[in-house]
Amino acid sequence: MSAIDFRPRRALHPCTVSAIQDLAPGTRGVTLDVDAGSDFRFREGQYIRIVMPDGRRRDLSIASPDLGDARITLWLRHVGGDFSEYVFGTLGLGERWQFEGPLGDAWVRPHDPRPLLLITGGTGLGPARAIILGMRRSGVRRPIELIHGDANAQSLVPMEEVHAIAEEDPALTPLIALQQPEPHWSGATGTPDEVIADRHDDLSGHCAHLFGPPAMVDAVIPLLRARGVLREDIHADAFTPAALDLDTSAQGR
Ligand SMILES: Cc1cc2nc3c(=O)[nH]c(=O)nc-3n(C[C@H](O)[C@H](O)[C@H](O)COP(=O)(O)OP(=O)(O)OC[C@H]3O[C@@H](n4cnc5c(N)ncnc54)[C@H](O)[C@@H]3O)c2cc1C
């Protein structure tokens, strides 16, 4: 007699790839239209779990605000694993995907007027973008400092939209830090934790949302704690490679 599997099953949302956009060398935007009749809604800052045809899963943050139109955009980096090889290789418009979600706790709590720190690396700007656009759409105004880190100007995800919003809205302060900047770079140099350490002695009363490489998240959280941010006001999604997490986790299937 076979054992009964009591693990909870999450609903799968079928969807269609409706747009593919090259955002920067090695970074693509993929837009998904969730099938009609789906009740899928999410909070900006959350992620979904793509279920590949062979059952493997890949977590991806939602880079667009919830407009109630069952359409989401993901920002993906080409890291050389199976999923990104497929997305940067044979993926075509009209392909059918399915995903679980929404997942994650890094969404912005409503009715909280405290200043926000959005700290991102690489494609981690995507969910921060979703948060900024979602807040603008719902008319919520809070001071936001966005600190975004990337390797160099070539790998940088598009920042024009964020800069345009900041020009109109002084509540948003974007800051880009490059680790290996080109000679003409006039912005900050270093990693997000170094930039925070330089700029801030006291961050008490702030809420922080972190999205990006695990090393960045690991470096920034203790610094925020040392600068007075409460543990419960720090919400982080580390972009742990699936090969090191979901693929090796029995619960991941
Ligand atoms: C909550 C969460 C949200 C995420 N959101 C995003 C997102 O919005 N955009 C996104 O691109 N990814 C995101 N990721 C990572 C994503 O789930 C996959 O790791 C990514 O899609 C690559 O899948 P893959 O099969 O190509 O490679 P994986 O199987 O994940 O990894 C394959 C190999 O590449 C290496 N690798 C993976 N990622 C990196 C990296 N960033 N830098 C250097 N080497 C790497 C791994 O060590 C491994 O050797 C997120 C992860 C989590 C947990």
mmCIF file of C-alpha atoms and ligand atoms in Angstrom:
data_model
loop_
_atom_site.group_PDB
_atom_site.id
_atom_site.type_symbol
_atom_site.label_atom_id
_atom_site.label_comp_id
_atom_site.label_asym_id
_atom_site.label_seq_id
_atom_site.Cartn_x
_atom_site.Cartn_y
_atom_site.Cartn_z
ATOM 1 C CA MET A 1 0.000 0.000 0.000
ATOM 2 C CA SER A 2 1.479 3.395 -0.930
ATOM 3 C CA ALA A 3 1.915 6.089 1.738
ATOM 4 C CA ILE A 4 -0.578 8.966 1.727
ATOM 5 C CA ASP A 5 1.047 12.363 1.068
ATOM 6 C CA PHE A 6 -0.420 14.815 3.577
ATOM 7 C CA ARG A 7 1.707 17.766 2.442
ATOM 8 C CA PRO A 8 -0.503 20.774 1.655
ATOM 9 C CA ARG A 9 -0.789 21.561 -2.040
ATOM 10 C CA ARG A 10 -0.925 25.167 -3.169
ATOM 11 C CA ALA A 11 -3.152 26.163 -6.060
ATOM 12 C CA LEU A 12 -1.342 26.502 -9.380
ATOM 13 C CA HIS A 13 -2.066 29.526 -11.565
ATOM 14 C CA PRO A 14 -1.759 28.801 -15.291
ATOM 15 C CA CYS A 15 -0.527 31.746 -17.374
ATOM 16 C CA THR A 16 0.842 32.738 -20.778
ATOM 17 C CA VAL A 17 4.107 34.527 -21.562
ATOM 18 C CA SER A 18 2.839 37.742 -23.203
ATOM 19 C CA ALA A 19 5.989 39.860 -23.443
ATOM 20 C CA ILE A 20 9.753 39.387 -23.288
ATOM 21 C CA GLN A 21 11.939 42.461 -22.955
ATOM 22 C CA ASP A 22 15.708 42.868 -22.812
ATOM 23 C CA LEU A 23 16.310 45.316 -19.957
ATOM 24 C CA ALA A 24 20.107 45.244 -19.810
ATOM 25 C CA PRO A 25 22.803 42.804 -20.923
ATOM 26 C CA GLY A 26 21.959 39.627 -18.993
ATOM 27 C CA THR A 27 18.646 40.909 -17.618
ATOM 28 C CA ARG A 28 15.235 40.184 -19.102
ATOM 29 C CA GLY A 29 11.705 41.183 -18.267
ATOM 30 C CA VAL A 30 9.078 38.468 -18.753
ATOM 31 C CA THR A 31 5.396 39.398 -18.581
ATOM 32 C CA LEU A 32 2.814 36.772 -17.693
ATOM 33 C CA ASP A 33 -0.936 37.008 -18.289
ATOM 34 C CA VAL A 34 -2.704 34.864 -15.715
ATOM 35 C CA ASP A 35 -5.597 32.869 -17.223
ATOM 36 C CA ALA A 36 -9.048 34.450 -17.157
ATOM 37 C CA GLY A 37 -11.103 33.411 -14.159
ATOM 38 C CA SER A 38 -8.106 33.360 -11.817
ATOM 39 C CA ASP A 39 -8.496 35.158 -8.507
ATOM 40 C CA PHE A 40 -4.758 35.865 -8.375
ATOM 41 C CA ARG A 41 -3.915 39.115 -6.533
ATOM 42 C CA PHE A 42 -0.720 40.034 -4.720
ATOM 43 C CA ARG A 43 0.921 42.686 -2.599
ATOM 44 C CA GLU A 44 3.873 44.563 -4.087
ATOM 45 C CA GLY A 45 7.056 43.045 -2.625
ATOM 46 C CA GLN A 46 5.853 39.446 -2.952
ATOM 47 C CA TYR A 47 7.151 36.693 -5.223
ATOM 48 C CA ILE A 48 5.808 33.704 -7.142
ATOM 49 C CA ARG A 49 7.126 30.158 -7.511
ATOM 50 C CA ILE A 50 7.303 29.015 -11.143
ATOM 51 C CA VAL A 51 6.702 25.267 -11.491
ATOM 52 C CA MET A 52 8.671 23.926 -14.436
ATOM 53 C CA PRO A 53 7.252 21.038 -16.503
ATOM 54 C CA ASP A 54 9.595 18.588 -14.747
ATOM 55 C CA GLY A 55 8.334 19.767 -11.317
ATOM 56 C CA ARG A 56 11.345 21.891 -10.395
ATOM 57 C CA ARG A 57 10.536 25.288 -8.945
ATOM 58 C CA ARG A 58 12.035 28.755 -9.301
ATOM 59 C CA ASP A 59 11.153 31.687 -7.062
ATOM 60 C CA LEU A 60 10.863 35.061 -8.793
ATOM 61 C CA SER A 61 9.873 38.421 -7.348
ATOM 62 C CA ILE A 62 7.101 40.398 -9.000
ATOM 63 C CA ALA A 63 8.541 43.559 -10.556
ATOM 64 C CA SER A 64 5.217 45.230 -11.424
ATOM 65 C CA PRO A 65 2.443 46.695 -9.262
ATOM 66 C CA ASP A 66 -0.894 44.925 -8.860
ATOM 67 C CA LEU A 67 -3.187 46.708 -11.328
ATOM 68 C CA GLY A 68 -5.940 44.128 -10.885
ATOM 69 C CA ASP A 69 -5.456 42.983 -14.505
ATOM 70 C CA ALA A 70 -3.924 39.559 -13.721
ATOM 71 C CA ARG A 71 -0.711 40.627 -15.466
ATOM 72 C CA ILE A 72 2.681 40.449 -13.790
ATOM 73 C CA THR A 73 6.204 41.188 -14.917
ATOM 74 C CA LEU A 74 9.301 39.404 -13.613
ATOM 75 C CA TRP A 75 12.907 40.573 -13.948
ATOM 76 C CA LEU A 76 15.349 37.744 -14.452
ATOM 77 C CA ARG A 77 19.116 37.663 -14.478
ATOM 78 C CA HIS A 78 21.072 35.228 -16.638
ATOM 79 C CA VAL A 79 22.992 33.224 -14.044
ATOM 80 C CA GLY A 80 23.685 30.108 -16.093
ATOM 81 C CA GLY A 81 21.382 27.644 -14.336
ATOM 82 C CA ASP A 82 18.751 25.598 -16.170
ATOM 83 C CA PHE A 83 15.927 28.087 -15.792
ATOM 84 C CA SER A 84 17.831 31.165 -16.885
ATOM 85 C CA GLU A 85 19.401 29.229 -19.797
ATOM 86 C CA TYR A 86 15.855 28.510 -20.962
ATOM 87 C CA VAL A 87 14.600 32.086 -20.434
ATOM 88 C CA PHE A 88 17.587 33.567 -22.303
ATOM 89 C CA GLY A 89 17.563 30.789 -24.894
ATOM 90 C CA THR A 90 14.424 29.237 -26.311
ATOM 91 C CA LEU A 91 11.642 31.006 -24.393
ATOM 92 C CA GLY A 92 9.009 32.363 -26.795
ATOM 93 C CA LEU A 93 5.834 34.412 -26.648
ATOM 94 C CA GLY A 94 2.670 32.400 -26.009
ATOM 95 C CA GLU A 95 4.388 29.711 -23.937
ATOM 96 C CA ARG A 96 2.325 28.325 -21.100
ATOM 97 C CA TRP A 97 3.701 28.492 -17.544
ATOM 98 C CA GLN A 98 2.219 27.815 -14.146
ATOM 99 C CA PHE A 99 3.088 29.164 -10.742
ATOM 100 C CA GLU A 100 2.256 29.057 -7.054
ATOM 101 C CA GLY A 101 1.714 32.196 -5.045
ATOM 102 C CA PRO A 102 1.754 34.889 -4.071
ATOM 103 C CA LEU A 103 4.443 34.122 -1.505
ATOM 104 C CA GLY A 104 6.602 36.157 0.838
ATOM 105 C CA ASP A 105 6.345 38.647 3.633
ATOM 106 C CA ALA A 106 8.355 41.582 2.264
ATOM 107 C CA TRP A 107 5.353 43.707 1.323
ATOM 108 C CA VAL A 108 4.890 47.207 2.738
ATOM 109 C CA ARG A 109 2.497 47.403 5.673
ATOM 110 C CA PRO A 110 -0.360 49.810 4.926
ATOM 111 C CA HIS A 111 -1.284 52.667 7.271
ATOM 112 C CA ASP A 112 2.304 52.915 8.553
ATOM 113 C CA PRO A 113 3.706 56.428 8.022
ATOM 114 C CA ARG A 114 7.309 55.627 9.010
ATOM 115 C CA PRO A 115 10.152 56.183 6.529
ATOM 116 C CA LEU A 116 11.035 53.282 4.284
ATOM 117 C CA LEU A 117 14.421 51.961 3.289
ATOM 118 C CA LEU A 118 14.400 49.855 0.120
ATOM 119 C CA ILE A 119 17.733 48.082 -0.219
ATOM 120 C CA THR A 120 18.254 46.122 -3.405
ATOM 121 C CA GLY A 121 20.854 44.375 -5.505
ATOM 122 C CA GLY A 122 20.666 43.358 -9.182
ATOM 123 C CA THR A 123 17.159 42.227 -10.173
ATOM 124 C CA GLY A 124 16.131 42.955 -6.578
ATOM 125 C CA LEU A 125 15.253 46.405 -7.888
ATOM 126 C CA GLY A 126 12.179 44.738 -9.476
ATOM 127 C CA PRO A 127 10.109 44.227 -6.304
ATOM 128 C CA ALA A 128 11.237 47.650 -4.995
ATOM 129 C CA ARG A 129 9.983 49.158 -8.262
ATOM 130 C CA ALA A 130 6.663 47.356 -7.723
ATOM 131 C CA ILE A 131 6.451 48.838 -4.197
ATOM 132 C CA ILE A 132 7.240 52.386 -5.388
ATOM 133 C CA LEU A 133 4.747 52.232 -8.281
ATOM 134 C CA GLY A 134 2.087 50.584 -6.096
ATOM 135 C CA MET A 135 2.384 53.290 -3.433
ATOM 136 C CA ARG A 136 2.153 56.043 -6.034
ATOM 137 C CA ARG A 137 -0.893 54.419 -7.568
ATOM 138 C CA SER A 138 -2.707 54.223 -4.235
ATOM 139 C CA GLY A 139 -1.673 57.764 -3.267
ATOM 140 C CA VAL A 140 0.397 56.662 -0.261
ATOM 141 C CA ARG A 141 3.262 59.061 0.475
ATOM 142 C CA ARG A 142 6.080 58.033 2.789
ATOM 143 C CA PRO A 143 9.714 59.037 2.711
ATOM 144 C CA ILE A 144 11.553 56.345 0.729
ATOM 145 C CA GLU A 145 15.302 55.940 0.432
ATOM 146 C CA LEU A 146 16.224 53.428 -2.249
ATOM 147 C CA ILE A 147 19.778 52.101 -2.101
ATOM 148 C CA HIS A 148 20.532 49.927 -5.097
ATOM 149 C CA GLY A 149 23.765 48.024 -5.628
ATOM 150 C CA ASP A 150 25.121 46.366 -8.749
ATOM 151 C CA ALA A 151 28.444 45.292 -10.155
ATOM 152 C CA ASN A 152 28.927 47.984 -12.811
ATOM 153 C CA ALA A 153 27.017 50.321 -15.115
ATOM 154 C CA GLN A 154 26.737 47.616 -17.784
ATOM 155 C CA SER A 155 24.882 45.172 -15.569
ATOM 156 C CA LEU A 156 22.688 47.872 -14.031
ATOM 157 C CA VAL A 157 18.940 47.300 -14.375
ATOM 158 C CA PRO A 158 16.993 50.276 -15.829
ATOM 159 C CA MET A 159 16.893 53.123 -13.302
ATOM 160 C CA GLU A 160 15.349 55.865 -15.516
ATOM 161 C CA GLU A 161 11.822 55.227 -14.278
ATOM 162 C CA VAL A 162 12.873 55.515 -10.617
ATOM 163 C CA HIS A 163 14.844 58.705 -11.312
ATOM 164 C CA ALA A 164 11.857 60.220 -13.169
ATOM 165 C CA ILE A 165 9.593 59.506 -10.176
ATOM 166 C CA ALA A 166 12.169 61.006 -7.810
ATOM 167 C CA GLU A 167 12.274 64.210 -9.890
ATOM 168 C CA GLU A 168 8.535 64.638 -9.389
ATOM 169 C CA ASP A 169 8.406 63.366 -5.838
ATOM 170 C CA PRO A 170 10.992 64.602 -3.336
ATOM 171 C CA ALA A 171 9.859 61.893 -0.880
ATOM 172 C CA LEU A 172 11.837 59.367 -2.978
ATOM 173 C CA THR A 173 15.638 59.420 -2.768
ATOM 174 C CA PRO A 174 17.330 56.885 -5.061
ATOM 175 C CA LEU A 175 20.999 56.061 -4.666
ATOM 176 C CA ILE A 176 23.018 53.695 -6.837
ATOM 177 C CA ALA A 177 26.227 52.084 -5.650
ATOM 178 C CA LEU A 178 28.491 50.229 -8.069
ATOM 179 C CA GLN A 179 31.125 47.781 -6.886
ATOM 180 C CA GLN A 180 33.385 47.996 -9.940
ATOM 181 C CA PRO A 181 32.475 51.371 -11.470
ATOM 182 C CA GLU A 182 33.773 52.583 -14.811
ATOM 183 C CA PRO A 183 36.112 55.631 -14.609
ATOM 184 C CA HIS A 184 33.356 58.136 -15.533
ATOM 185 C CA TRP A 185 31.007 56.937 -12.735
ATOM 186 C CA SER A 186 29.993 59.828 -10.471
ATOM 187 C CA GLY A 187 27.676 57.950 -8.101
ATOM 188 C CA ALA A 188 28.481 55.973 -4.972
ATOM 189 C CA THR A 189 31.067 53.208 -4.977
ATOM 190 C CA GLY A 190 30.867 50.057 -2.877
ATOM 191 C CA THR A 191 28.165 47.765 -1.604
ATOM 192 C CA PRO A 192 24.775 48.817 -0.150
ATOM 193 C CA ASP A 193 25.935 48.068 3.407
ATOM 194 C CA GLU A 194 28.955 50.369 2.933
ATOM 195 C CA VAL A 195 26.718 53.131 1.587
ATOM 196 C CA ILE A 196 24.307 52.784 4.528
ATOM 197 C CA ALA A 197 27.193 52.792 7.007
ATOM 198 C CA ASP A 198 28.533 56.029 5.430
ATOM 199 C CA ARG A 199 25.183 57.810 5.285
ATOM 200 C CA HIS A 200 23.436 56.823 8.485
ATOM 201 C CA ASP A 201 24.328 56.748 12.175
ATOM 202 C CA ASP A 202 20.785 56.275 13.394
ATOM 203 C CA LEU A 203 17.981 54.547 11.504
ATOM 204 C CA SER A 204 15.626 53.973 14.402
ATOM 205 C CA GLY A 205 12.000 54.410 13.372
ATOM 206 C CA HIS A 206 12.660 53.130 9.841
ATOM 207 C CA CYS A 207 11.131 50.100 8.090
ATOM 208 C CA ALA A 208 13.470 48.216 5.758
ATOM 209 C CA HIS A 209 12.732 45.946 2.803
ATOM 210 C CA LEU A 210 15.625 44.037 1.239
ATOM 211 C CA PHE A 211 15.655 42.185 -2.088
ATOM 212 C CA GLY A 212 18.653 40.659 -3.794
ATOM 213 C CA PRO A 213 21.748 38.506 -3.413
ATOM 214 C CA PRO A 214 22.048 36.572 -0.124
ATOM 215 C CA ALA A 215 25.468 38.146 0.552
ATOM 216 C CA MET A 216 23.937 41.627 0.391
ATOM 217 C CA VAL A 217 21.065 40.660 2.683
ATOM 218 C CA ASP A 218 23.475 39.024 5.150
ATOM 219 C CA ALA A 219 25.681 42.135 5.240
ATOM 220 C CA VAL A 220 22.859 44.678 5.539
ATOM 221 C CA ILE A 221 20.636 43.124 8.239
ATOM 222 C CA PRO A 222 23.177 43.291 11.111
ATOM 223 C CA LEU A 223 24.055 46.854 10.113
ATOM 224 C CA LEU A 224 20.402 47.930 10.179
ATOM 225 C CA ARG A 225 20.019 46.306 13.599
ATOM 226 C CA ALA A 226 23.138 48.127 14.840
ATOM 227 C CA ARG A 227 21.679 51.415 13.515
ATOM 228 C CA GLY A 228 18.474 50.912 15.497
ATOM 229 C CA VAL A 229 16.010 49.249 13.070
ATOM 230 C CA LEU A 230 13.814 46.765 14.938
ATOM 231 C CA ARG A 231 13.971 43.132 13.815
ATOM 232 C CA GLU A 232 10.230 43.118 13.128
ATOM 233 C CA ASP A 233 10.627 46.126 10.814
ATOM 234 C CA ILE A 234 13.119 44.330 8.543
ATOM 235 C CA HIS A 235 11.600 42.275 5.715
ATOM 236 C CA ALA A 236 14.026 40.490 3.435
ATOM 237 C CA ASP A 237 13.874 38.196 0.419
ATOM 238 C CA ALA A 238 17.331 36.813 -0.284
ATOM 239 C CA PHE A 239 17.506 35.603 -3.901
ATOM 240 C CA THR A 240 18.968 32.232 -2.924
ATOM 241 C CA PRO A 241 19.837 30.196 -6.043
ATOM 242 C CA ALA A 242 17.283 27.435 -6.520
ATOM 243 C CA ALA A 243 20.102 24.956 -7.113
ATOM 244 C CA LEU A 244 21.179 25.542 -3.515
ATOM 245 C CA ASP A 245 17.691 25.587 -2.042
ATOM 246 C CA LEU A 246 14.560 24.325 -3.773
ATOM 247 C CA ASP A 247 16.248 21.646 -5.903
ATOM 248 C CA THR A 248 17.874 20.073 -2.866
ATOM 249 C CA SER A 249 14.923 20.472 -0.505
ATOM 250 C CA ALA A 250 12.520 17.570 -0.130
ATOM 251 C CA GLN A 251 9.789 20.063 0.823
ATOM 252 C CA GLY A 252 10.472 22.019 -2.373
ATOM 253 C CA ARG A 253 8.631 19.540 -4.515
HETATM 254 C C1 LIG B 1 12.394 34.684 -2.758
HETATM 255 C C2 LIG B 1 13.253 34.662 -4.009
HETATM 256 C C3 LIG B 1 13.029 35.611 -5.011
HETATM 257 C C4 LIG B 1 13.812 35.590 -6.167
HETATM 258 N N1 LIG B 1 13.588 36.543 -7.112
HETATM 259 C C5 LIG B 1 14.367 36.577 -8.218
HETATM 260 C C6 LIG B 1 14.154 37.598 -9.215
HETATM 261 O O1 LIG B 1 13.261 38.455 -9.102
HETATM 262 N N2 LIG B 1 14.979 37.592 -10.308
HETATM 263 C C7 LIG B 1 15.985 36.649 -10.469
HETATM 264 O O2 LIG B 1 16.709 36.709 -11.492
HETATM 265 N N3 LIG B 1 16.184 35.669 -9.552
HETATM 266 C C8 LIG B 1 15.398 35.612 -8.445
HETATM 267 N N4 LIG B 1 15.596 34.617 -7.519
HETATM 268 C C9 LIG B 1 16.556 33.538 -7.850
HETATM 269 C C10 LIG B 1 15.835 32.518 -8.759
HETATM 270 O O3 LIG B 1 14.908 31.765 -7.971
HETATM 271 C C11 LIG B 1 16.720 31.500 -9.470
HETATM 272 O O4 LIG B 1 17.864 31.244 -8.745
HETATM 273 C C12 LIG B 1 17.063 32.040 -10.829
HETATM 274 O O5 LIG B 1 15.908 32.107 -11.625
HETATM 275 C C13 LIG B 1 18.061 31.178 -11.551
HETATM 276 O O6 LIG B 1 17.543 29.887 -11.756
HETATM 277 P P1 LIG B 1 18.480 28.899 -12.560
HETATM 278 O O7 LIG B 1 17.815 27.567 -12.683
HETATM 279 O O8 LIG B 1 18.926 29.571 -13.810
HETATM 280 O O9 LIG B 1 19.765 28.787 -11.643
HETATM 281 P P2 LIG B 1 19.866 28.152 -10.187
HETATM 282 O O10 LIG B 1 19.510 26.696 -10.262
HETATM 283 O O11 LIG B 1 19.137 28.978 -9.212
HETATM 284 O O12 LIG B 1 21.403 28.318 -9.959
HETATM 285 C C14 LIG B 1 22.311 27.683 -10.890
HETATM 286 C C15 LIG B 1 23.727 28.093 -10.638
HETATM 287 O O13 LIG B 1 23.892 29.517 -10.787
HETATM 288 C C16 LIG B 1 24.412 30.059 -9.587
HETATM 289 N N5 LIG B 1 23.680 31.314 -9.358
HETATM 290 C C17 LIG B 1 22.348 31.430 -9.197
HETATM 291 N N6 LIG B 1 22.023 32.722 -9.001
HETATM 292 C C18 LIG B 1 23.165 33.421 -9.062
HETATM 293 C C19 LIG B 1 23.489 34.795 -8.976
HETATM 294 N N7 LIG B 1 22.546 35.726 -8.757
HETATM 295 N N8 LIG B 1 24.767 35.173 -9.111
HETATM 296 C C20 LIG B 1 25.734 34.259 -9.337
HETATM 297 N N9 LIG B 1 25.498 32.925 -9.446
HETATM 298 C C21 LIG B 1 24.243 32.521 -9.311
HETATM 299 C C22 LIG B 1 24.118 29.061 -8.514
HETATM 300 O O14 LIG B 1 25.082 29.108 -7.483
HETATM 301 C C23 LIG B 1 24.165 27.747 -9.254
HETATM 302 O O15 LIG B 1 25.478 27.259 -9.322
HETATM 303 C C24 LIG B 1 14.829 34.604 -6.345
HETATM 304 C C25 LIG B 1 15.027 33.644 -5.352
HETATM 305 C C26 LIG B 1 14.267 33.674 -4.199
HETATM 306 C C27 LIG B 1 14.500 32.630 -3.137
#
